[in-house]
Amino acid sequence: MTLSHRFSFALLGLMLASSVAAAKQYPPYVRVYRPRPVVIVRQPPPPPVYVIEQPPPRTVVVQEPAPRYEASRPSLLGLGVRFSTTTLEGTKLNLTTIENSPMPGFGIQLRSMVSEHWGLELSVDYFQTADGDESFAQHTIPVMLSPVFYFFPDSAINPYLLFGVGVHITMLDYFDGMFEHTLFEIAGQAGLGVQVKFGDHFAIHADARFLTIFKNVGESSSISNECMKSEAGLYGLCNGLQNLDTEDKVNIGGQFQLGATYYF
């Protein structure tokens, strides 16, 4: 056995001796099991619940105004009738004191609207002396055209203002028709009235008008064959108007009327 072999065995013996000595000094290895820690995860508390109490609903009572009748605007055309009374100052031929005495009458009218506030009235009336001397009679036929201004066209009660011009045809009968004279006169009028509507088509109206009659456009006379034998001959009427004042006369007066119109 060589020296190296001896040294190797000696070293191995020394290592075994050291292992035995160490085994005697330390106890055998024991595996220890430690339980895993328990992790408790706590959830955060839920958010607070807030209860908001709504106030009770308020009951609001709205009082609507009473319905107001609004008349629909008249259509473009209306036809009506009316009853009137007219009186004029002065005379015509100054042959009797009852010339131009109060005269009742009636007539027809045609009314139309041309804008929101403006309309037109075309009228024809007939007037006759009511009473007086039976030997005298006066008949008048006015033909008038008048613009009319309506203050409240959408209201059931509608005041209006009018003014216009036209012609008066006046027939004078003297001495039971022995002498007849006809005048053609220019006339003007201005008045104020009110119209009241009932529904969409029917209306009544009343107004007062100021009249001015002047400037004879023309005149004509008719003399009967028995004129010379009658009282008319004493006044010189049988020879026409040679002995009469035939110059144009101006008469002023008034007219009141009440009528009804149907609008189409």
XYZ file of N, CA and C in Angstrom:
792
model
N 0.886 -1.184 0.000
C 0.000 0.000 0.000
C 0.901 1.204 0.000
N 0.483 2.034 -0.871
C 1.320 3.214 -1.024
C 0.931 4.240 -0.003
N 1.747 5.277 0.046
C 1.512 6.352 1.015
C 0.256 7.132 0.700
N -0.061 7.350 -0.520
C -1.281 8.127 -0.907
C -2.527 7.370 -0.528
N -2.473 6.047 -0.657
C -3.653 5.271 -0.304
C -3.900 5.369 1.180
N -2.832 5.340 1.921
C -2.974 5.439 3.369
C -3.563 6.770 3.775
N -3.072 7.795 3.132
C -3.569 9.128 3.474
C -5.036 9.249 3.154
N -5.498 8.667 2.105
C -6.907 8.728 1.708
C -7.773 8.004 2.693
N -7.347 6.825 3.135
C -8.146 6.091 4.107
C -8.212 6.819 5.436
N -7.057 7.431 5.761
C -7.052 8.173 7.036
C -8.009 9.324 6.997
N -8.055 10.018 5.855
C -8.963 11.167 5.707
C -10.419 10.716 5.723
N -10.698 9.589 5.111
C -12.070 9.065 5.110
C -12.485 8.664 6.504
N -11.552 8.088 7.267
C -11.906 7.697 8.635
C -12.183 8.899 9.496
N -11.366 9.918 9.240
C -11.595 11.139 10.009
C -12.962 11.749 9.708
N -13.402 11.701 8.496
C -14.702 12.275 8.125
C -15.816 11.456 8.729
N -15.701 10.128 8.761
C -16.746 9.317 9.350
C -16.858 9.575 10.847
N -15.644 9.745 11.438
C -15.674 10.004 12.879
C -16.345 11.326 13.181
N -16.115 12.269 12.349
C -16.745 13.584 12.556
C -18.254 13.494 12.383
N -18.746 12.719 11.400
C -20.193 12.568 11.168
C -20.860 11.910 12.364
N -20.151 10.841 12.942
C -20.757 10.140 14.086
C -20.840 11.080 15.279
N -19.779 11.891 15.436
C -19.783 12.813 16.579
C -20.867 13.856 16.431
N -21.069 14.274 15.207
C -22.120 15.301 14.972
C -23.494 14.697 15.181
N -23.680 13.428 14.777
C -24.987 12.792 14.950
C -25.317 12.625 16.411
N -24.333 12.382 17.197
C -24.601 12.254 18.606
C -24.917 13.586 19.249
N -24.354 14.641 18.694
C -24.543 15.990 19.306
C -25.926 16.550 18.960
N -26.478 16.364 17.706
C -27.772 16.943 17.273
C -28.810 15.838 17.148
N -30.055 16.102 17.579
C -31.119 15.081 17.443
C -31.481 14.919 15.971
N -32.210 13.873 15.697
C -32.618 13.657 14.288
C -33.577 14.776 13.835
N -33.597 14.990 12.566
C -34.425 16.064 11.947
C -35.890 15.675 12.001
N -36.694 16.605 12.542
C -38.160 16.404 12.627
C -38.849 17.494 11.777
N -39.706 17.105 10.819
C -40.435 18.074 9.960
C -41.597 18.669 10.734
N -41.570 19.944 10.798
C -42.625 20.667 11.528
C -43.577 21.307 10.512
N -44.870 21.057 10.664
C -45.912 21.642 9.790
C -46.586 22.793 10.540
N -46.469 23.952 10.009
C -47.147 25.140 10.586
C -48.362 25.521 9.708
N -49.459 25.695 10.398
C -50.650 26.034 9.584
C -50.483 27.411 8.939
N -51.073 27.523 7.726
C -51.058 28.805 7.012
C -51.957 29.822 7.736
N -51.492 31.026 7.771
C -52.338 32.041 8.450
C -53.661 32.231 7.696
N -54.703 32.427 8.436
C -56.032 32.679 7.860
C -56.178 34.180 7.630
N -56.366 34.507 6.394
C -56.531 35.933 6.031
C -58.024 36.232 5.891
N -58.507 37.082 6.713
C -59.929 37.485 6.667
C -60.018 38.841 5.978
N -60.680 38.822 4.871
C -60.874 40.079 4.111
C -62.237 40.653 4.495
N -62.225 41.767 5.119
C -63.458 42.415 5.530
C -63.903 43.434 4.466
N -65.114 43.229 3.988
C -65.663 44.168 3.013
C -66.019 45.484 3.717
N -65.791 46.574 3.010
C -66.190 47.855 3.633
C -67.701 47.917 3.790
N -68.156 48.640 4.789
C -69.613 48.721 4.991
C -70.294 49.377 3.787
N -71.511 48.991 3.503
C -72.222 49.606 2.359
C -72.399 51.095 2.607
N -72.483 51.846 1.500
C -72.686 53.291 1.677
C -74.022 53.572 2.338
N -74.076 54.649 3.075
C -75.351 54.962 3.747
C -76.445 55.276 2.731
N -77.639 54.894 3.076
C -78.813 55.139 2.227
C -79.533 56.375 2.756
N -79.624 57.363 1.882
C -80.301 58.596 2.269
C -81.700 58.596 1.663
N -82.678 58.777 2.453
C -84.077 58.843 2.004
C -84.505 60.304 1.974
N -84.782 60.789 0.755
C -85.203 62.186 0.597
C -86.729 62.204 0.443
N -87.367 62.770 1.376
C -88.820 62.839 1.340
C -89.257 64.033 0.481
N -89.970 63.719 -0.629
C -90.483 64.773 -1.496
C -91.716 65.401 -0.856
N -91.819 66.726 -0.999
C -93.033 67.354 -0.458
C -94.254 66.886 -1.244
N -95.389 66.844 -0.611
C -96.597 66.404 -1.327
C -96.879 67.342 -2.496
N -97.400 66.801 -3.600
C -97.686 67.660 -4.771
C -98.716 68.732 -4.431
N -98.449 69.923 -4.967
C -99.365 71.034 -4.739
C -100.438 71.050 -5.819
N -101.614 71.277 -5.407
C -102.740 71.374 -6.350
C -102.940 72.847 -6.698
N -102.684 73.156 -7.960
C -102.824 74.531 -8.427
C -104.125 74.649 -9.214
N -104.986 75.495 -8.773
C -106.276 75.717 -9.435
C -106.155 76.986 -10.269
N -106.264 76.825 -11.562
C -106.201 77.962 -12.478
C -107.616 78.302 -12.906
N -108.034 79.468 -12.560
C -109.374 79.916 -12.926
C -109.308 80.640 -14.263
N -109.882 80.017 -15.256
C -109.906 80.643 -16.562
C -111.016 81.689 -16.611
N -110.738 82.775 -17.296
C -111.792 83.784 -17.399
C -112.988 83.242 -18.158
N -114.101 83.805 -17.870
C -115.328 83.384 -18.549
C -115.173 83.606 -20.044
N -115.628 82.665 -20.841
C -115.463 82.838 -22.297
C -116.166 84.094 -22.775
N -115.453 84.855 -23.572
C -116.003 86.091 -24.114
C -116.356 85.867 -25.574
N -117.591 86.239 -25.873
C -118.023 86.055 -27.255
C -117.301 87.034 -28.158
N -116.677 86.477 -29.175
C -116.047 87.316 -30.181
C -116.756 87.077 -31.501
N -117.370 88.110 -31.971
C -118.087 87.975 -33.229
C -117.096 87.773 -34.356
N -117.422 86.839 -35.203
C -116.582 86.697 -36.376
C -116.764 87.902 -37.276
N -115.717 88.226 -37.948
C -115.758 89.405 -38.791
C -116.793 89.215 -39.881
N -117.585 90.244 -40.177
C -118.597 90.089 -41.211
C -117.981 89.662 -42.532
N -118.774 88.890 -43.287
C -118.313 88.502 -44.599
C -118.345 89.711 -45.522
N -117.998 89.490 -46.755
C -117.800 90.614 -47.663
C -119.088 91.313 -48.052
N -120.237 90.674 -47.867
C -121.478 91.256 -48.381
C -122.615 91.034 -47.408
N -123.423 92.096 -47.200
C -124.602 92.009 -46.341
C -125.746 92.798 -46.944
N -126.949 92.238 -46.848
C -128.160 92.886 -47.370
C -129.093 93.145 -46.199
N -129.627 94.387 -46.114
C -130.463 94.724 -44.971
C -131.611 95.639 -45.322
N -132.516 95.746 -44.360
C -133.646 96.671 -44.462
C -133.578 97.611 -43.270
N -134.209 98.773 -43.393
C -134.168 99.744 -42.307
C -135.392 100.633 -42.364
N -135.729 101.182 -41.204
C -136.851 102.111 -41.059
C -136.284 103.413 -40.503
N -136.722 104.524 -41.090
C -136.097 105.804 -40.766
C -137.140 106.891 -40.606
N -136.691 107.947 -39.962
C -137.454 109.197 -39.887
C -136.479 110.330 -40.166
N -136.875 111.241 -41.048
C -136.002 112.352 -41.392
C -136.782 113.657 -41.315
N -136.076 114.710 -41.001
C -136.676 116.047 -40.963
C -135.648 117.057 -41.446
N -136.114 118.076 -42.161
C -135.239 119.107 -42.717
C -135.787 120.480 -42.346
N -134.886 121.418 -42.184
C -135.318 122.789 -41.935
C -135.537 123.483 -43.279
N -136.242 124.622 -43.262
C -136.464 125.404 -44.477
C -137.563 124.828 -45.345
N -137.608 125.281 -46.570
C -138.635 124.873 -47.518
C -137.985 124.501 -48.842
N -138.845 124.042 -49.769
C -138.400 123.743 -51.125
C -138.771 124.886 -52.081
N -140.074 125.044 -52.310
C -140.543 126.139 -53.164
C -141.227 127.243 -52.374
N -141.360 126.987 -51.090
C -141.993 127.961 -50.189
C -143.424 128.263 -50.600
N -144.143 127.212 -51.018
C -145.559 127.357 -51.364
C -146.470 126.913 -50.234
N -145.919 126.226 -49.252
C -146.696 125.818 -48.092
C -145.757 125.676 -46.907
N -146.321 125.796 -45.724
C -145.498 125.749 -44.510
C -145.128 124.326 -44.104
N -145.704 123.332 -44.742
C -145.416 121.951 -44.336
C -144.417 121.297 -45.279
N -143.784 122.087 -46.126
C -142.669 121.528 -46.885
C -141.540 121.148 -45.912
N -140.904 120.063 -46.222
C -139.807 119.533 -45.372
C -140.261 119.173 -43.957
N -141.538 118.844 -43.805
C -141.993 118.372 -42.494
C -141.442 116.972 -42.235
N -141.487 116.494 -40.967
C -140.947 115.154 -40.678
C -141.564 114.087 -41.574
N -140.710 113.223 -42.087
C -141.150 112.178 -43.014
C -140.625 110.827 -42.564
N -141.501 109.882 -42.245
C -141.051 108.513 -41.981
C -140.825 107.778 -43.304
N -140.053 106.705 -43.220
C -139.807 105.940 -44.435
C -139.098 104.625 -44.154
N -138.791 103.940 -45.207
C -138.089 102.659 -45.126
C -137.149 102.562 -46.316
N -136.231 101.596 -46.258
C -135.276 101.446 -47.339
C -134.527 100.144 -47.262
N -133.656 99.949 -48.229
C -132.791 98.776 -48.269
C -131.344 99.265 -48.339
N -130.444 98.426 -47.890
C -129.033 98.793 -47.880
C -128.181 97.585 -48.243
N -127.072 97.858 -48.856
C -126.083 96.844 -49.203
C -124.775 97.246 -48.547
N -124.275 96.395 -47.648
C -123.037 96.694 -46.929
C -121.972 95.665 -47.292
N -120.744 96.143 -47.415
C -119.622 95.253 -47.721
C -118.400 95.710 -46.939
N -117.509 94.755 -46.621
C -116.253 95.047 -45.951
C -115.137 95.071 -46.984
N -114.303 96.122 -46.924
C -113.176 96.235 -47.845
C -111.843 96.056 -47.126
N -111.833 96.144 -45.797
C -110.635 95.896 -44.997
C -111.093 95.552 -43.586
N -110.120 95.485 -42.654
C -110.471 95.098 -41.278
C -111.430 96.087 -40.642
N -111.238 97.377 -40.873
C -112.056 98.397 -40.223
C -112.991 99.145 -41.190
N -112.749 99.068 -42.466
C -113.493 99.899 -43.410
C -114.489 99.070 -44.211
N -115.650 99.684 -44.426
C -116.677 99.074 -45.255
C -117.371 100.143 -46.088
N -118.296 99.690 -46.918
C -119.088 100.585 -47.767
C -120.563 100.281 -47.580
N -121.383 101.329 -47.682
C -122.834 101.175 -47.592
C -123.476 101.881 -48.780
N -124.269 101.133 -49.527
C -125.075 101.684 -50.619
C -126.530 101.528 -50.222
N -127.281 102.632 -50.209
C -128.651 102.584 -49.683
C -129.604 103.347 -50.596
N -130.846 102.873 -50.580
C -131.957 103.535 -51.266
C -133.125 103.564 -50.291
N -133.675 104.752 -50.035
C -134.784 104.907 -49.095
C -135.967 105.577 -49.796
N -137.096 105.521 -49.102
C -138.303 106.219 -49.574
C -138.952 106.890 -48.375
N -139.148 108.223 -48.479
C -139.780 108.995 -47.414
C -141.020 109.703 -47.967
N -142.008 109.876 -47.085
C -143.240 110.569 -47.470
C -143.780 111.314 -46.263
N -144.388 112.477 -46.525
C -144.971 113.252 -45.428
C -146.013 112.409 -44.702
N -145.978 112.502 -43.372
C -146.871 111.665 -42.573
C -148.283 112.225 -42.521
N -148.399 113.502 -42.300
C -149.723 114.097 -42.202
C -149.613 115.582 -42.580
N -150.690 116.276 -42.466
C -150.693 117.693 -42.800
C -151.797 118.008 -43.791
N -151.570 118.996 -44.613
C -152.553 119.412 -45.604
C -152.708 118.316 -46.649
N -153.969 117.875 -46.838
C -154.206 116.810 -47.808
C -153.920 117.254 -49.238
N -153.882 118.545 -49.494
C -153.629 119.017 -50.852
C -152.140 119.036 -51.188
N -151.283 118.699 -50.219
C -149.835 118.706 -50.446
C -149.235 117.371 -50.020
N -148.297 116.916 -50.787
C -147.554 115.689 -50.455
C -146.117 115.849 -50.930
N -145.203 115.343 -50.126
C -143.778 115.389 -50.464
C -143.216 113.984 -50.377
N -142.551 113.557 -51.443
C -141.943 112.231 -51.511
C -140.461 112.417 -51.819
N -139.613 111.699 -51.102
C -138.174 111.820 -51.310
C -137.557 110.432 -51.430
N -136.705 110.269 -52.437
C -135.969 109.015 -52.635
C -134.476 109.345 -52.577
N -133.823 109.104 -51.429
C -132.367 109.313 -51.344
C -131.610 108.073 -51.840
N -130.579 108.303 -52.627
C -129.652 107.246 -53.056
C -128.272 107.685 -52.573
N -127.701 106.938 -51.601
C -126.479 107.378 -50.927
C -125.414 106.283 -50.967
N -124.160 106.736 -51.063
C -122.993 105.853 -50.954
C -122.107 106.401 -49.840
N -121.809 105.543 -48.843
C -121.109 106.016 -47.645
C -120.018 105.048 -47.225
N -118.775 105.518 -47.061
C -117.756 104.713 -46.364
C -118.122 104.600 -44.878
N -117.840 103.437 -44.307
C -118.163 103.169 -42.902
C -116.891 102.700 -42.201
N -116.593 103.308 -41.056
C -115.441 102.900 -40.244
C -115.948 102.196 -38.991
N -115.548 100.924 -38.800
C -115.940 100.130 -37.637
C -114.816 100.175 -36.602
N -115.160 100.576 -35.377
C -114.143 100.731 -34.337
C -113.634 99.384 -33.826
N -114.542 98.425 -33.599
C -114.154 97.121 -33.033
C -114.712 96.015 -33.924
N -114.054 95.713 -35.029
C -114.621 94.760 -35.991
C -114.766 93.341 -35.457
N -114.005 92.957 -34.415
C -114.079 91.602 -33.872
C -115.004 91.494 -32.661
N -115.701 92.553 -32.344
C -116.575 92.555 -31.171
C -118.031 92.398 -31.602
N -118.824 91.809 -30.704
C -120.247 91.676 -31.006
C -120.943 93.031 -31.011
N -120.471 93.953 -30.176
C -121.023 95.316 -30.139
C -119.978 96.222 -30.789
N -120.347 96.788 -31.917
C -119.358 97.451 -32.756
C -119.837 98.851 -33.163
N -119.360 99.900 -32.511
C -119.720 101.259 -32.941
C -119.085 101.559 -34.308
N -119.740 102.462 -35.039
C -119.195 102.811 -36.345
C -119.471 104.277 -36.656
N -118.669 104.786 -37.571
C -118.761 106.169 -38.040
C -118.887 106.126 -39.550
N -119.777 106.970 -40.111
C -119.947 106.967 -41.556
C -120.080 108.384 -42.080
N -119.775 108.542 -43.342
C -119.991 109.804 -44.049
C -120.117 109.464 -45.524
N -120.929 110.243 -46.233
C -121.131 109.899 -47.630
C -121.847 110.981 -48.399
N -122.024 110.726 -49.682
C -122.687 111.649 -50.594
C -123.682 110.857 -51.430
N -124.591 111.610 -52.060
C -125.572 110.970 -52.924
C -126.506 111.988 -53.528
N -127.625 111.484 -53.974
C -128.630 112.306 -54.642
C -129.970 112.081 -53.964
N -130.707 113.191 -53.762
C -132.087 113.125 -53.290
C -133.002 113.489 -54.457
N -133.938 112.619 -54.716
C -134.973 112.903 -55.712
C -136.235 113.252 -54.934
N -136.648 114.499 -54.994
C -137.777 114.991 -54.197
C -138.920 115.374 -55.145
N -140.091 114.820 -54.874
C -141.294 115.095 -55.672
C -142.292 115.844 -54.798
N -142.738 117.006 -55.280
C -143.672 117.864 -54.558
C -144.995 117.914 -55.316
N -146.079 117.583 -54.632
C -147.427 117.624 -55.224
C -148.232 118.706 -54.521
N -148.669 119.697 -55.287
C -149.454 120.799 -54.732
C -150.865 120.759 -55.305
N -151.801 121.162 -54.461
C -153.196 121.328 -54.879
C -153.732 120.052 -55.527
N -153.620 118.987 -54.776
C -154.136 117.680 -55.188
C -153.594 117.231 -56.538
N -152.356 117.536 -56.776
C -151.725 117.068 -58.006
C -151.884 117.989 -59.192
N -152.504 119.160 -58.993
C -152.617 120.103 -60.103
C -151.241 120.586 -60.566
N -150.324 120.697 -59.598
C -148.976 121.141 -59.921
C -147.993 120.196 -59.241
N -147.135 119.638 -60.036
C -146.129 118.706 -59.531
C -144.746 119.209 -59.923
N -143.844 119.159 -58.959
C -142.495 119.636 -59.208
C -141.506 118.622 -58.639
N -140.477 118.301 -59.436
C -139.463 117.307 -59.051
C -138.098 117.974 -58.977
N -137.395 117.712 -57.871
C -136.063 118.278 -57.651
C -135.029 117.148 -57.602
N -133.882 117.414 -58.214
C -132.735 116.509 -58.112
C -131.649 117.273 -57.369
N -131.320 116.797 -56.144
C -130.428 117.555 -55.264
C -129.243 116.703 -54.830
N -128.132 117.367 -54.650
C -126.945 116.705 -54.084
C -127.084 116.690 -52.566
N -126.747 115.569 -51.953
C -126.891 115.418 -50.504
C -125.602 114.870 -49.905
N -125.331 115.294 -48.697
C -124.220 114.761 -47.927
C -124.696 114.342 -46.548
N -124.029 113.375 -45.962
C -124.424 112.906 -44.637
C -123.203 112.484 -43.839
N -123.326 112.559 -42.512
C -122.320 112.076 -41.572
C -123.054 111.599 -40.334
N -122.654 110.463 -39.813
C -123.390 109.914 -38.685
C -122.564 108.993 -37.816
N -123.162 108.625 -36.702
C -122.544 107.734 -35.714
C -123.584 106.721 -35.279
N -123.181 105.443 -35.245
C -124.122 104.402 -34.873
C -123.438 103.231 -34.212
N -124.218 102.182 -33.980
C -123.686 100.964 -33.356
C -124.357 99.764 -34.008
N -123.556 98.717 -34.215
C -124.045 97.461 -34.768
C -123.879 96.360 -33.725
N -124.903 95.532 -33.572
C -124.876 94.423 -32.625
C -125.098 93.143 -33.410
N -124.120 92.218 -33.295
C -124.200 90.974 -34.044
C -124.796 89.858 -33.193
N -125.589 89.009 -33.835
C -126.139 87.805 -33.229
C -125.713 86.633 -34.108
N -124.649 85.959 -33.701
C -124.122 84.890 -34.530
C -123.230 85.445 -35.627
N -123.057 84.632 -36.645
C -122.129 84.976 -37.714
C -122.782 85.706 -38.874
N -124.105 85.720 -38.924
C -124.739 86.241 -40.134
C -125.735 87.380 -39.888
N -126.266 87.502 -38.692
C -127.350 88.461 -38.476
C -126.884 89.578 -37.555
N -127.278 90.803 -37.881
C -126.904 91.966 -37.069
C -128.007 93.006 -37.155
N -128.156 93.760 -36.066
C -129.045 94.914 -36.074
C -128.195 96.158 -35.835
N -128.702 97.299 -36.265
C -127.936 98.525 -36.118
C -128.886 99.701 -35.959
N -128.361 100.733 -35.329
C -129.096 101.987 -35.159
C -128.097 103.122 -35.269
N -128.512 104.221 -35.886
C -127.610 105.357 -36.006
C -128.393 106.650 -36.190
N -127.687 107.745 -35.969
C -128.220 109.091 -36.194
C -127.299 109.789 -37.186
N -127.913 110.499 -38.174
C -127.127 111.091 -39.244
C -127.497 112.564 -39.418
N -126.475 113.338 -39.682
C -126.655 114.758 -40.004
C -126.693 114.899 -41.523
N -127.705 115.629 -42.032
C -127.922 115.740 -43.470
C -127.712 117.173 -43.939
N -127.138 117.278 -45.108
C -127.026 118.561 -45.799
C -127.448 118.336 -47.253
N -128.454 119.105 -47.697
C -128.972 118.958 -49.053
C -128.838 120.310 -49.748
N -128.167 120.308 -50.875
C -127.896 121.589 -51.525
C -127.696 121.379 -53.029
N -127.647 122.505 -53.715
C -127.277 122.571 -55.127
C -128.139 121.674 -56.008
N -129.259 122.227 -56.465
C -130.129 121.467 -57.351
C -129.383 121.038 -58.608
N -129.400 119.752 -58.882
C -128.809 119.258 -60.115
C -129.743 119.498 -61.288
N -131.014 119.368 -61.029
C -132.018 119.602 -62.070
C -133.400 119.629 -61.458
N -134.388 120.082 -62.248
C -135.765 120.142 -61.770
C -136.696 120.079 -62.969
N -137.910 119.636 -62.707
C -138.926 119.574 -63.748
C -140.283 119.790 -63.121
N -141.247 120.281 -63.957
C -142.584 120.570 -63.465
C -143.611 119.904 -64.366
N -144.741 119.564 -63.761
C -145.866 118.993 -64.497
C -147.125 119.743 -64.081
N -147.833 120.328 -65.078
C -149.015 121.143 -64.802
C -150.211 120.497 -65.475
N -151.280 120.292 -64.720
C -152.478 119.659 -65.274
C -153.266 120.650 -66.124
N -154.163 120.123 -66.944
C -154.979 120.972 -67.812
C -155.977 121.807 -67.030
N -156.317 121.372 -65.851
C -157.315 122.098 -65.050
C -156.653 123.101 -64.105
N -155.385 123.384 -64.365
C -154.644 124.243 -63.448
C -155.240 125.648 -63.373
N -155.618 126.195 -64.534
C -156.105 127.574 -64.537
C -157.411 127.716 -63.776
N -158.175 126.658 -63.712
C -159.456 126.714 -63.029
C -159.335 126.433 -61.530
N -158.153 126.081 -61.090
C -157.960 125.698 -59.686
C -157.290 126.819 -58.916
N -157.126 126.533 -57.645
C -156.456 127.509 -56.786
C -155.012 127.713 -57.193
N -154.447 126.736 -57.902
C -153.062 126.866 -58.323
C -152.865 128.040 -59.269
N -153.923 128.359 -60.050
C -153.797 129.484 -60.967
C -153.605 130.796 -60.252
N -154.137 130.925 -59.028
C -153.980 132.162 -58.275
C -152.531 132.411 -57.871
N -151.746 131.340 -57.778
C -150.344 131.468 -57.389
C -149.412 131.577 -58.596
N -150.031 131.573 -59.785
C -149.210 131.665 -60.987
C -148.503 130.389 -61.340
N -148.963 129.250 -60.785
C -148.287 127.990 -61.053
C -148.620 127.434 -62.431
N -149.718 127.877 -62.992
C -150.115 127.320 -64.281
C -149.174 127.738 -65.400
N -148.433 128.793 -65.212
C -147.455 129.246 -66.198
C -146.046 128.731 -65.875
N -145.985 127.751 -65.049
C -144.679 127.220 -64.664
C -144.152 127.946 -63.453
N -142.819 128.108 -63.382
C -142.175 128.698 -62.219
C -141.682 130.111 -62.490
N -142.326 130.788 -63.436
C -141.851 132.122 -63.744
C -141.986 133.073 -62.565
N -143.029 132.881 -61.776
C -143.271 133.785 -60.662
C -142.741 133.240 -59.331
N -141.954 132.164 -59.380
C -141.446 131.551 -58.144
C -139.938 131.738 -58.058
N -139.451 131.692 -56.809
C -138.017 131.768 -56.572
C -137.426 130.371 -56.793
N -136.733 130.203 -57.907
C -136.200 128.877 -58.252
C -134.718 128.744 -57.962
N -134.125 129.701 -57.262
C -132.707 129.584 -56.949
C -132.463 128.398 -56.010
N -131.285 127.847 -56.121
C -130.950 126.679 -55.299
C -131.059 127.022 -53.826
N -131.574 126.048 -53.095
C -131.728 126.226 -51.652
C -130.873 125.199 -50.935
N -130.493 125.536 -49.728
C -129.721 124.620 -48.887
C -130.580 124.247 -47.695
N -130.753 122.959 -47.481
C -131.492 122.450 -46.322
C -130.575 121.571 -45.485
N -130.681 121.722 -44.182
C -129.957 120.845 -43.260
C -130.966 120.144 -42.374
N -130.615 119.014 -41.863
C -131.541 118.262 -41.025
C -130.886 117.040 -40.432
N -131.734 116.132 -39.991
C -131.244 114.917 -39.355
C -132.077 113.717 -39.740
N -131.487 112.555 -39.507
C -132.160 111.293 -39.823
C -131.793 110.268 -38.754
N -132.791 109.565 -38.250
C -132.592 108.492 -37.304
C -133.135 107.216 -37.923
N -132.396 106.127 -37.792
C -132.843 104.888 -38.410
C -132.472 103.673 -37.578
N -133.248 102.615 -37.789
C -133.052 101.328 -37.129
C -133.208 100.255 -38.210
N -132.242 99.352 -38.278
C -132.283 98.358 -39.346
C -131.671 97.028 -38.942
N -131.729 96.090 -39.861
C -131.168 94.751 -39.666
C -130.496 94.322 -40.964
N -129.392 93.580 -40.821
C -128.607 93.145 -41.982
C -128.290 91.673 -41.862
N -128.393 90.992 -42.987
C -127.976 89.585 -43.055
C -126.709 89.512 -43.893
N -125.628 88.959 -43.286
C -124.340 88.839 -43.957
C -124.197 87.445 -44.559
N -123.841 87.399 -45.810
C -123.688 86.129 -46.530
C -122.300 85.530 -46.277
